[in-house]
PDB file of C-alpha atoms in Angstrom:
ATOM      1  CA  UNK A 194      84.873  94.198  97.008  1.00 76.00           C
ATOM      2  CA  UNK A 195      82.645  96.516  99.011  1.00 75.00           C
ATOM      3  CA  UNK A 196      80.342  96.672  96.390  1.00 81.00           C
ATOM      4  CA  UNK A 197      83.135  98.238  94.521  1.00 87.00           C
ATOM      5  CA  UNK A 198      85.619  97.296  91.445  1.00 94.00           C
ATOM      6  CA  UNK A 199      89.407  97.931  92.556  1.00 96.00           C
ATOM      7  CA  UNK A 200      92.328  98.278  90.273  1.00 97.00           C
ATOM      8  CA  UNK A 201      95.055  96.689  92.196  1.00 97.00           C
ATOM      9  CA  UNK A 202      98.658  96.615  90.898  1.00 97.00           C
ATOM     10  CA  UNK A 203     101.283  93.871  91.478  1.00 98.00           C
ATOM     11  CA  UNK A 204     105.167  93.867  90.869  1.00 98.00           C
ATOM     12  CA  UNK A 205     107.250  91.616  91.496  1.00 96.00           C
ATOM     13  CA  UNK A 206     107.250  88.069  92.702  1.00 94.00           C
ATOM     14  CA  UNK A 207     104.458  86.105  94.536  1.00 91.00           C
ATOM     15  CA  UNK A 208     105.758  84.657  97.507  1.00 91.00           C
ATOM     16  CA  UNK A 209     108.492  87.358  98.086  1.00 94.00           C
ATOM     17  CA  UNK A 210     107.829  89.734 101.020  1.00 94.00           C
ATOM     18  CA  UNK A 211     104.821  91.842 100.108  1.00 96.00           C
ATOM     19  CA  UNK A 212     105.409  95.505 100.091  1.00 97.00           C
ATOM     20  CA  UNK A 213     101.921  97.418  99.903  1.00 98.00           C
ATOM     21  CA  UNK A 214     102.092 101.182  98.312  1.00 98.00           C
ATOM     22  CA  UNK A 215      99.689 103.824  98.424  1.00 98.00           C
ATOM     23  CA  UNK A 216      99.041 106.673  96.700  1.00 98.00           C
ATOM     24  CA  UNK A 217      98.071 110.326  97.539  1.00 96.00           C
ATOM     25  CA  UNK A 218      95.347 112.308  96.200  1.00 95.00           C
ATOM     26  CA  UNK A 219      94.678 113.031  92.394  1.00 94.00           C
ATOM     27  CA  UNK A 220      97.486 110.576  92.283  1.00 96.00           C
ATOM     28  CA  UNK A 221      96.938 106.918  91.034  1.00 97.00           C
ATOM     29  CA  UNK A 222      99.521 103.406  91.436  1.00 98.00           C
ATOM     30  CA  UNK A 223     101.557 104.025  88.627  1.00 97.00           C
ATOM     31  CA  UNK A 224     103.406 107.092  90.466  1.00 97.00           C
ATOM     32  CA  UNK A 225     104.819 104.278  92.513  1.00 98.00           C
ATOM     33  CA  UNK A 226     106.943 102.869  88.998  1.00 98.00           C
ATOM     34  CA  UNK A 227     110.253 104.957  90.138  1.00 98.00           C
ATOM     35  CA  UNK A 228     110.430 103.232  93.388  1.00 98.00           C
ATOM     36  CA  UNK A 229     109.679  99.994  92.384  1.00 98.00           C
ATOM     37  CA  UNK A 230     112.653 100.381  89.448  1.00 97.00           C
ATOM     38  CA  UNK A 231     115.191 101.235  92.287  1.00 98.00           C
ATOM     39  CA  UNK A 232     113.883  98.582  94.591  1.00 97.00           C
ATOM     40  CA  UNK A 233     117.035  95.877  95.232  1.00 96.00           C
ATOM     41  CA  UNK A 234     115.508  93.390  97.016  1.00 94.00           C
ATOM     42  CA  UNK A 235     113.033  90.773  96.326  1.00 94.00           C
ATOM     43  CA  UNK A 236     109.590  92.167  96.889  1.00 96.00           C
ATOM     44  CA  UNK A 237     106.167  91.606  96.180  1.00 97.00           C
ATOM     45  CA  UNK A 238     105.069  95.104  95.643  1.00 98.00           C
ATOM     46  CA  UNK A 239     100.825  95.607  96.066  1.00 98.00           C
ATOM     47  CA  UNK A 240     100.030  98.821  95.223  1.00 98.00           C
ATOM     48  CA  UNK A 241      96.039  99.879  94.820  1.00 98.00           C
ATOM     49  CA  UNK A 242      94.012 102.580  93.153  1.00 98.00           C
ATOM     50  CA  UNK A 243      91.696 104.220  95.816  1.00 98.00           C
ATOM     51  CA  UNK A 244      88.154 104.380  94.803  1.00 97.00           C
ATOM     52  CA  UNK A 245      87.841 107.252  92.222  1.00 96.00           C
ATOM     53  CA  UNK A 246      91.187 107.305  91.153  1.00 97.00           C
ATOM     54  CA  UNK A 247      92.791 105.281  88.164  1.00 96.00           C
ATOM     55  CA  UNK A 248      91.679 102.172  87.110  1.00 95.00           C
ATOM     56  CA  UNK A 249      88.969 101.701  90.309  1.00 96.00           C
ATOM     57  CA  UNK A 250      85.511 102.807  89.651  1.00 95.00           C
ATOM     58  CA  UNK A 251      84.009 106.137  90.521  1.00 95.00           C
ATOM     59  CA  UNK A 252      81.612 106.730  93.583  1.00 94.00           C
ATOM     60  CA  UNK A 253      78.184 107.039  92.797  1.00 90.00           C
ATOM     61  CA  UNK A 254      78.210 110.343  95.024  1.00 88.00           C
ATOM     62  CA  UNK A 255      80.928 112.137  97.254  1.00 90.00           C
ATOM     63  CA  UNK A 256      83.790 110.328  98.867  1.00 94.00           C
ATOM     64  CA  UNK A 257      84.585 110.440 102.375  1.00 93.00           C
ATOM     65  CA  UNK A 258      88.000 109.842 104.162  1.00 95.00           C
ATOM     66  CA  UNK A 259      86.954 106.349 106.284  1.00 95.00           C
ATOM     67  CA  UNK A 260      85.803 104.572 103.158  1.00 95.00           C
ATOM     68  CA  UNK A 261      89.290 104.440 102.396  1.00 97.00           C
ATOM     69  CA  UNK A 262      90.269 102.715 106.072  1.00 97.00           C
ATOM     70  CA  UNK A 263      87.690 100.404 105.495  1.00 97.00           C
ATOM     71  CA  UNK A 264      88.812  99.630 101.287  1.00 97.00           C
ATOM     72  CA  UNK A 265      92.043  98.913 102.645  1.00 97.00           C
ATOM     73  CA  UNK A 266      90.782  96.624 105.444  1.00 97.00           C
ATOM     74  CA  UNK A 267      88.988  94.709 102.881  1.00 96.00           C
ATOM     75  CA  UNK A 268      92.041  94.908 100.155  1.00 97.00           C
ATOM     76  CA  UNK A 269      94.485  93.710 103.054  1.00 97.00           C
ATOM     77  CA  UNK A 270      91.766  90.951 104.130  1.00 95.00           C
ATOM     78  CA  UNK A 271      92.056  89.789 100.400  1.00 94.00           C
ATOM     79  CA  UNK A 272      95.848  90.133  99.889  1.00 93.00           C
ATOM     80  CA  UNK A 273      97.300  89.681 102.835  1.00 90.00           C
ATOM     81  CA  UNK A 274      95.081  87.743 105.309  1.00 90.00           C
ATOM     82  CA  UNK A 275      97.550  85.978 107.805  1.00 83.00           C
ATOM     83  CA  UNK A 276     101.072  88.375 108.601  1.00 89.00           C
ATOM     84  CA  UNK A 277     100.821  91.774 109.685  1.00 96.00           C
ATOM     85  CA  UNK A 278     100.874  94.182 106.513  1.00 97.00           C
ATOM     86  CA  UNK A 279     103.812  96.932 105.925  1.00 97.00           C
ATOM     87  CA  UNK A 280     102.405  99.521 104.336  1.00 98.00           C
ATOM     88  CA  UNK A 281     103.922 102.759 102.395  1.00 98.00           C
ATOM     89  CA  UNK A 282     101.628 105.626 102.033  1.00 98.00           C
ATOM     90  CA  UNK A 283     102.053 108.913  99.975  1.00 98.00           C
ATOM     91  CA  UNK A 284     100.013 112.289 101.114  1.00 95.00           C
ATOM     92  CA  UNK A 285      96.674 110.557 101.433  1.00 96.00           C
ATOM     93  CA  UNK A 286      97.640 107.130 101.167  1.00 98.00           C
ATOM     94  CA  UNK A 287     100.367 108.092 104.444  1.00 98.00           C
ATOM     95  CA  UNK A 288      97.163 109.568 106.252  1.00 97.00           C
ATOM     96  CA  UNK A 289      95.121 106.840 105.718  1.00 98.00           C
ATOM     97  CA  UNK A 290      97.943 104.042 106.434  1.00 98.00           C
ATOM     98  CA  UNK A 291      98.327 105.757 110.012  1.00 98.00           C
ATOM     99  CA  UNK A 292      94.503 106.309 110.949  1.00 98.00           C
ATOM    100  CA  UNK A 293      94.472 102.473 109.553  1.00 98.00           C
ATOM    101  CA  UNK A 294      97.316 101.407 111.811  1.00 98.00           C
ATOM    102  CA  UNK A 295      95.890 103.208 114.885  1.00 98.00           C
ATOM    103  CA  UNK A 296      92.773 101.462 114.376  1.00 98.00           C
ATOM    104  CA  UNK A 297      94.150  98.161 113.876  1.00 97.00           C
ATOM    105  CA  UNK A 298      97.700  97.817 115.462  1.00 97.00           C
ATOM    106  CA  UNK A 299      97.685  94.207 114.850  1.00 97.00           C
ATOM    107  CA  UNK A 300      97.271  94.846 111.248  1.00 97.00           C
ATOM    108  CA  UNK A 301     100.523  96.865 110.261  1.00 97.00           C
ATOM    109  CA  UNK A 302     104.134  95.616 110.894  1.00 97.00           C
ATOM    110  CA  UNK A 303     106.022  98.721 109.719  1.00 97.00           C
ATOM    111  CA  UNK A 304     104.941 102.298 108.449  1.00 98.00           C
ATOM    112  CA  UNK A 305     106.278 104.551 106.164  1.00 98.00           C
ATOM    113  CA  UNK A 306     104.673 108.111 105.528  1.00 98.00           C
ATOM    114  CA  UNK A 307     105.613 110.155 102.533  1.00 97.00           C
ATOM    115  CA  UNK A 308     104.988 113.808 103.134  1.00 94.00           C
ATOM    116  CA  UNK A 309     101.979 112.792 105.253  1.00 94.00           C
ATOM    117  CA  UNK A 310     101.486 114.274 108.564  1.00 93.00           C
ATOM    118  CA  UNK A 311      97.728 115.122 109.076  1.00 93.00           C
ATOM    119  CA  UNK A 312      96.230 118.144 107.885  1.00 92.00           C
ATOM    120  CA  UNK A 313      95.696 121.900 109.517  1.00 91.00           C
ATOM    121  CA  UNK A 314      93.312 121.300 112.246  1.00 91.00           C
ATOM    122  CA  UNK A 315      89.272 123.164 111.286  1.00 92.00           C
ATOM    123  CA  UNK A 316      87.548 124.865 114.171  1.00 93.00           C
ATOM    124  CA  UNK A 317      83.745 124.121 114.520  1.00 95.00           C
ATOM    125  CA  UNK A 318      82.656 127.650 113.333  1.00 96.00           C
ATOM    126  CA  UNK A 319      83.530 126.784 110.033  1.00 96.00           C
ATOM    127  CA  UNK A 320      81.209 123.629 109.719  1.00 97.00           C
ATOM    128  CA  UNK A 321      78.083 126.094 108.178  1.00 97.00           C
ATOM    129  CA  UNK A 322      80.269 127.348 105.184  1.00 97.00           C
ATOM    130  CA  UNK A 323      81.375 124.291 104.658  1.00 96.00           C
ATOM    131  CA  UNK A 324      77.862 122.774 104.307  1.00 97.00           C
ATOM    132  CA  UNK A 325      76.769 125.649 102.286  1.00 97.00           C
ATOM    133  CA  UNK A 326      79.408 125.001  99.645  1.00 97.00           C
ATOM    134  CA  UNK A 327      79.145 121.430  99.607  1.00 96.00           C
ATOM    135  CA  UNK A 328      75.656 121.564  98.776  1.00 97.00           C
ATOM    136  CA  UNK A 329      76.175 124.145  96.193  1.00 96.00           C
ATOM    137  CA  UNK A 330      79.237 121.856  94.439  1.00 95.00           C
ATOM    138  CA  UNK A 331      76.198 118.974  94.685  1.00 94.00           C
ATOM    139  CA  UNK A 332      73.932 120.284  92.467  1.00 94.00           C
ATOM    140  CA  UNK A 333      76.558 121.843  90.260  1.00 94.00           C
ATOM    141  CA  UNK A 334      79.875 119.182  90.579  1.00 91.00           C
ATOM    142  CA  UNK A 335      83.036 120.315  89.065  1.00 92.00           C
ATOM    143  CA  UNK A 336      84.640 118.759  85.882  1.00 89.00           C
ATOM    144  CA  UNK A 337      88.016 118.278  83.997  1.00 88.00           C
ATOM    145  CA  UNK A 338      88.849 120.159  81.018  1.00 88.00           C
ATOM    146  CA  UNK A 339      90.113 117.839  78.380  1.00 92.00           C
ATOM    147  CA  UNK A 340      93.504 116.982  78.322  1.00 91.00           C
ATOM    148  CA  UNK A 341      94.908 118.231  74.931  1.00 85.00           C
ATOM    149  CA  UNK A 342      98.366 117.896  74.994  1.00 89.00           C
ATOM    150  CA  UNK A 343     100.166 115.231  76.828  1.00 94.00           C
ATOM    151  CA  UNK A 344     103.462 116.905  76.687  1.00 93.00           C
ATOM    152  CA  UNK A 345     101.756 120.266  77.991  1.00 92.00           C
ATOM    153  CA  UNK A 346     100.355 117.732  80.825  1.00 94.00           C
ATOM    154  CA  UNK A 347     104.165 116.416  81.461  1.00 96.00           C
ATOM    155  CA  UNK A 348     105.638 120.249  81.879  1.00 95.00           C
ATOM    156  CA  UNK A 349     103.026 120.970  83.953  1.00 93.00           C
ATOM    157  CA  UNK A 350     104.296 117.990  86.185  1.00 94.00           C
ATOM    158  CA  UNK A 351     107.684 119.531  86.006  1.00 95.00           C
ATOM    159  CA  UNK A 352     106.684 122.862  86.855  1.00 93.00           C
ATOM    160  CA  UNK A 353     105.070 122.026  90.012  1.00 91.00           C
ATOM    161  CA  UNK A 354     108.147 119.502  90.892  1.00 92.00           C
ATOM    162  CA  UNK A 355     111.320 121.021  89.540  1.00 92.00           C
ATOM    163  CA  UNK A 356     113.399 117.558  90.282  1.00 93.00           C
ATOM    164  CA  UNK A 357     111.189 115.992  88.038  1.00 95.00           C
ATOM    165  CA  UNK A 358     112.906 114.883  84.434  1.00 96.00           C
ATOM    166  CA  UNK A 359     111.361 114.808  81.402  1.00 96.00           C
ATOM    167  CA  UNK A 360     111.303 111.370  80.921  1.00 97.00           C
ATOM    168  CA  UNK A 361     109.222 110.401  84.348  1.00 97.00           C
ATOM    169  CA  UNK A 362     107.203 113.137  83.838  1.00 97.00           C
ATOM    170  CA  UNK A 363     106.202 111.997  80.539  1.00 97.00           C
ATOM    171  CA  UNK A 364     105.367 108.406  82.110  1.00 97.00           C
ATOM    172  CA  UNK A 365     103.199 110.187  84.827  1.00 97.00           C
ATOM    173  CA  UNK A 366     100.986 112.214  82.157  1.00 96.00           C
ATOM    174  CA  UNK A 367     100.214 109.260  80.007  1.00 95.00           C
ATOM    175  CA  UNK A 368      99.476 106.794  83.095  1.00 96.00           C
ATOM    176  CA  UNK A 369      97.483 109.474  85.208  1.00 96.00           C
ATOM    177  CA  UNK A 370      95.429 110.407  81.996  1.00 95.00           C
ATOM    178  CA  UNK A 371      93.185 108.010  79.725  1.00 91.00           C
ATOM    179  CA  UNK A 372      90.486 108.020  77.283  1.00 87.00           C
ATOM    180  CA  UNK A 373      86.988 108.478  78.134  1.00 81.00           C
ATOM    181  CA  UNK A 374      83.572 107.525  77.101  1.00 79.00           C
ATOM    182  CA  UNK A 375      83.402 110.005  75.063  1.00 82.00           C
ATOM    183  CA  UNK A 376      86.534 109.768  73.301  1.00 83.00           C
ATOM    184  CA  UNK A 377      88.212 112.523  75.007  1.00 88.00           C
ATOM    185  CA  UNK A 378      91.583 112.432  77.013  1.00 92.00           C
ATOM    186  CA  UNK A 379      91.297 113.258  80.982  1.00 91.00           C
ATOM    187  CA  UNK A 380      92.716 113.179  84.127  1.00 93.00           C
ATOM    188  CA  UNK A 381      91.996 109.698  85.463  1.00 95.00           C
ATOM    189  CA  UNK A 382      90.063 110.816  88.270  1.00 95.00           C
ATOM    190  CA  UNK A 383      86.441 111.456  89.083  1.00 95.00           C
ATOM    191  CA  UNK A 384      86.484 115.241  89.394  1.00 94.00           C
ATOM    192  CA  UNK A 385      84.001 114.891  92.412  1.00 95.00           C
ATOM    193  CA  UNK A 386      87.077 114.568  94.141  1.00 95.00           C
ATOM    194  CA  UNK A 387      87.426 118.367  94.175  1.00 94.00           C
ATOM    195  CA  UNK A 388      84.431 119.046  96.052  1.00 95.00           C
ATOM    196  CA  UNK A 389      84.535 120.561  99.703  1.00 94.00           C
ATOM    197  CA  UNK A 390      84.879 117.938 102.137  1.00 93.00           C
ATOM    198  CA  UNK A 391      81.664 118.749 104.270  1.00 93.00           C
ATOM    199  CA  UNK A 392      83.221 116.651 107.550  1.00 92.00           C
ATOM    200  CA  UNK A 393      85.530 119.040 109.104  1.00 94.00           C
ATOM    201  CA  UNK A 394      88.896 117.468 109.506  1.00 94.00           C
ATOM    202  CA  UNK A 395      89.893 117.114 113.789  1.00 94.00           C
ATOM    203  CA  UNK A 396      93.314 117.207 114.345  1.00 95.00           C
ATOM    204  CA  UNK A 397      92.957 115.274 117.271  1.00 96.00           C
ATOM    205  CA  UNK A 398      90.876 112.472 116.490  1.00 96.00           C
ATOM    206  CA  UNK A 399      93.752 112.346 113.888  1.00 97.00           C
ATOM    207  CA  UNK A 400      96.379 112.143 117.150  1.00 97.00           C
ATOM    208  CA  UNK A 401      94.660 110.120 118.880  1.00 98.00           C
ATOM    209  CA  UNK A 402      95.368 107.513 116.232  1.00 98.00           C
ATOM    210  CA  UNK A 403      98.508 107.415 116.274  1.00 98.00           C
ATOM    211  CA  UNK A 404      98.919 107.018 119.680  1.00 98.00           C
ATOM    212  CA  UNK A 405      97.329 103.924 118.891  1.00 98.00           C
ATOM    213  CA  UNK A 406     100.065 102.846 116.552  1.00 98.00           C
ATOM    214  CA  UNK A 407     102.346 100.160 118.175  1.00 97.00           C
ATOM    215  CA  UNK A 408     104.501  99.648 114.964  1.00 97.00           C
ATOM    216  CA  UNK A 409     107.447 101.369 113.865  1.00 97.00           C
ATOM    217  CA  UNK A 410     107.003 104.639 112.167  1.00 98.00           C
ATOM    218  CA  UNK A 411     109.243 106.598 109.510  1.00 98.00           C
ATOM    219  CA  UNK A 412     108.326 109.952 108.244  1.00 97.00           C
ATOM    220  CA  UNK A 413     109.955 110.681 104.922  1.00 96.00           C
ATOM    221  CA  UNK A 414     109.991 114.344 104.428  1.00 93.00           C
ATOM    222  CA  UNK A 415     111.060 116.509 100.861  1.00 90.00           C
ATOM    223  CA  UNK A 416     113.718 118.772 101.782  1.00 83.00           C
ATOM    224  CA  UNK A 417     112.959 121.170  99.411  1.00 73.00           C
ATOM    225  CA  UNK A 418     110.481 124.105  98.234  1.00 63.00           C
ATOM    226  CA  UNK A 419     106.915 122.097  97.763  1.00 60.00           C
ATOM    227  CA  UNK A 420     103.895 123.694  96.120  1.00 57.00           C
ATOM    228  CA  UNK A 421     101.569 121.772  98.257  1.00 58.00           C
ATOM    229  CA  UNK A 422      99.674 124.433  99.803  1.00 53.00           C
ATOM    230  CA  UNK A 423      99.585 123.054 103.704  1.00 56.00           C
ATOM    231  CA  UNK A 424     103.060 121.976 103.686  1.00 62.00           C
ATOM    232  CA  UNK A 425     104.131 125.213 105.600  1.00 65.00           C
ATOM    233  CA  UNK A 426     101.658 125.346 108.011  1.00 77.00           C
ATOM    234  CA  UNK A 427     101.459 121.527 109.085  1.00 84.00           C
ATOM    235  CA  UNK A 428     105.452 121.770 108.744  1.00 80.00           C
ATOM    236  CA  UNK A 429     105.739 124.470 111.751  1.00 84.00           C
ATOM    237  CA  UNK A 430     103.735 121.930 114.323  1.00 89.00           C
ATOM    238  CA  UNK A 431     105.598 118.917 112.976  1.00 91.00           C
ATOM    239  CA  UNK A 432     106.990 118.335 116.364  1.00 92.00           C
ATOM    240  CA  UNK A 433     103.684 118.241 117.866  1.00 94.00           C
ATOM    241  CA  UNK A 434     102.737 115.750 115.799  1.00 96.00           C
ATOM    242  CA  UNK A 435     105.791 113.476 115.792  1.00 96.00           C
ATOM    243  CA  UNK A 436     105.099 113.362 119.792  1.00 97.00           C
ATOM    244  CA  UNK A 437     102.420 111.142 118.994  1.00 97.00           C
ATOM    245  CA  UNK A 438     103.896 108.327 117.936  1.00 97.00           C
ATOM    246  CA  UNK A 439     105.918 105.516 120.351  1.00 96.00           C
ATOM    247  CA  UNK A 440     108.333 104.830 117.923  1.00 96.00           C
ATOM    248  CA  UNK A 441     109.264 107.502 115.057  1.00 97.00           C
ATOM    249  CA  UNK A 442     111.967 107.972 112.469  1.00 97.00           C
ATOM    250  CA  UNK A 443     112.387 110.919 110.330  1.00 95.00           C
ATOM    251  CA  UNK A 444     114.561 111.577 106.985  1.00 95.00           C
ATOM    252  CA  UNK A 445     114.448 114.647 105.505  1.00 94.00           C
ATOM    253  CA  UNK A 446     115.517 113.947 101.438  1.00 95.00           C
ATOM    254  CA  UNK A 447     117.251 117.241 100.027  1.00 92.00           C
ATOM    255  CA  UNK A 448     115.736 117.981  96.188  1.00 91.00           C
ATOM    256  CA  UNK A 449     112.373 117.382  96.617  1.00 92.00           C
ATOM    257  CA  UNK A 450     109.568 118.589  97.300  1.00 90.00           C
ATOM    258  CA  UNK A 451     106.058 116.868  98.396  1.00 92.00           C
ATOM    259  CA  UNK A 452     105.831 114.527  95.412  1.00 94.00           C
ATOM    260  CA  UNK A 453     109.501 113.393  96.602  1.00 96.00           C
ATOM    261  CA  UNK A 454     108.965 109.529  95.704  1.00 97.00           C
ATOM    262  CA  UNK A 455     108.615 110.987  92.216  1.00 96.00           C
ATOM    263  CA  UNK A 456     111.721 113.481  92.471  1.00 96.00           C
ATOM    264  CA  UNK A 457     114.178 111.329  94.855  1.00 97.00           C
ATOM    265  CA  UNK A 458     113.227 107.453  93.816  1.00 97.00           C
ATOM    266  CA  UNK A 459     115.984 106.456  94.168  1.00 97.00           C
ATOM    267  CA  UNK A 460     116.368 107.761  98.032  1.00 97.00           C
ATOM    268  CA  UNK A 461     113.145 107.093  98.736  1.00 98.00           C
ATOM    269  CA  UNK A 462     113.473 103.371  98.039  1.00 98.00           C
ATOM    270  CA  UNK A 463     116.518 102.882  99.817  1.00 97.00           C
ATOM    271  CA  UNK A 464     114.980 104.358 103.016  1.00 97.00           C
ATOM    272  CA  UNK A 465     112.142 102.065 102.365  1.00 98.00           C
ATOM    273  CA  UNK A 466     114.548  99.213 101.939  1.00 97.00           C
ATOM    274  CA  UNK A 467     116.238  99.599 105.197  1.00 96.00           C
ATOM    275  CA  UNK A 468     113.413 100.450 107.271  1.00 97.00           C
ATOM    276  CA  UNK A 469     111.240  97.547 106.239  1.00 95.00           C
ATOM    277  CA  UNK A 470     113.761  94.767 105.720  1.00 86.00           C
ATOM    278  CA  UNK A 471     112.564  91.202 106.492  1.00 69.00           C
ATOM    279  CA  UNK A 472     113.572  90.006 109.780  1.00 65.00           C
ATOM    280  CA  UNK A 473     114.798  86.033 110.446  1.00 51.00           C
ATOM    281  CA  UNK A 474     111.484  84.246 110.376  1.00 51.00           C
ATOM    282  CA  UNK A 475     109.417  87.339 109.531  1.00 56.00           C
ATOM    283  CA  UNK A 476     105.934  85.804 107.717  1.00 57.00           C
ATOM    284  CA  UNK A 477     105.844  87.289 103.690  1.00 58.00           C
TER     285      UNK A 477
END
């Protein structure tokens, strides 16, 4: 698909409502397992790997945010042609669900954004820098150090998310890590992923999106301390942004921070649940 192999992961039952999840960055499907467990109704869960991440292949060079409007296009074309798509997006996967759904308003039925509301805004001046270090991180890309201890990898996890248990954080480190070529656990991600983004990120091309949205929008927030390192920053123009949007919902989930559909699954899913429930005569 777009000259690309795609992981793409299924739960559920074919011919229930489809449900599409997507995940944030450094972050693969499987983080999705939690919510899908607490799920009550019948759903047909679609949840893909973005290019670079998890089971989808690696770029041949650096990866660039509209590849992944145009991936899901092309994923949505496949797996859900005819109805209008509701979509559930994590960090990246929420930022790229509502660029998507300002693009193409006939495409998306319902929105949910986990911890996703844009990023801090990059004046011009800063484009040389920028270039300058992308270049540099081109002829010298970064790497992943081996991953030596899988339980190290899991309290690292809980470290970073304190509502995490042991148990699901053990589940993330051995589905976000695999073998390589080489024979050598790592992060399942192409490390290229770390380099500079050269394109400067516009806050309001980013707006003028979703003004463009004509579905209805929830923002799920975490409540709690977050080590994401925007999350304050973004958080004090949050109103700002929420003026954007025609039709907006926001829940703020106590005990959790910005990986909340990994801290609060069970919350998270019933929010989901209610905001996206069929309607009489809604198509699957």
């Amino acid at each position: 698909m777009r000259g690309h192999a795609f992981h793409v992961r299924h739960w559920g039952r074919e011919g229930a409502p489809k449900l599409w999840m997507l995940h944030g960055w450094m972050d693969a499907s499987p983080t999705f397992q939690f919510v899908v467990d607490a799920l009550e109704r019948d759903w047909h869960v679609i949840a893909p790997d973005w290019r670079g991440f998890g089971l989808t292949a690696w770029n041949s060079g650096s990866y660039y945010f509209p590849d992944y409007l145009a991936d899901l296009d092309a994923l949505l074309s496949l797996h859900n042609p005819q109805a209008p798509a509701r979509l559930v997006g994590h960090s990246l996967g929420g930022m790229v669900a509502m660029s998507y759904a300002g693009a193409r308003p006939e495409r998306v039925s319902r929105l949910v954004s986990i911890d996703a509301f844009g990023l801090l805004d990059i004046p011009p001046e800063h484009a040389p820098q920028r270039y300058r270090q992308w270049l540099q991180e081109c002829a010298q890309p970064p790497g992943f150090a081996p991953v030596a201890d899988l339980d190290h990898f899991a309290s690292r996890l809980m470290r970073r998310n304190p509502h995490l248990t042991a148990t699901r954080a053990r589940f993330l480190a051995e589905h976000l890590t695999g073998i390589s070529a080489d024979g050598v656990r790592r992060h399942l991600a192409d490390p290229r992923h770390k380099m500079v983004n050269p394109v400067l990120y516009r806050l309001e091309e980013a707006k003028a999106c979703w003004r463009a949205i004509r579905c209805p929008v929830q923002w799920i927030l975490g409540g709690g301390a977050s080590d994401h390192p925007l999350t304050g920053k973004i958080r004090q123009t949050l109103h700002e942004r929420a003026a954007c949007f025609h039709e907006l919902e926001q829940l703020t989930i106590a005990d959790s921070g910005h990986m909340v559909q990994q801290e609060q699954p069970e919350q998270v899913a019933a929010a989901i649940e209610r905001f996206m429930a069929p309607t009489r005569g809604e198509a699957p």
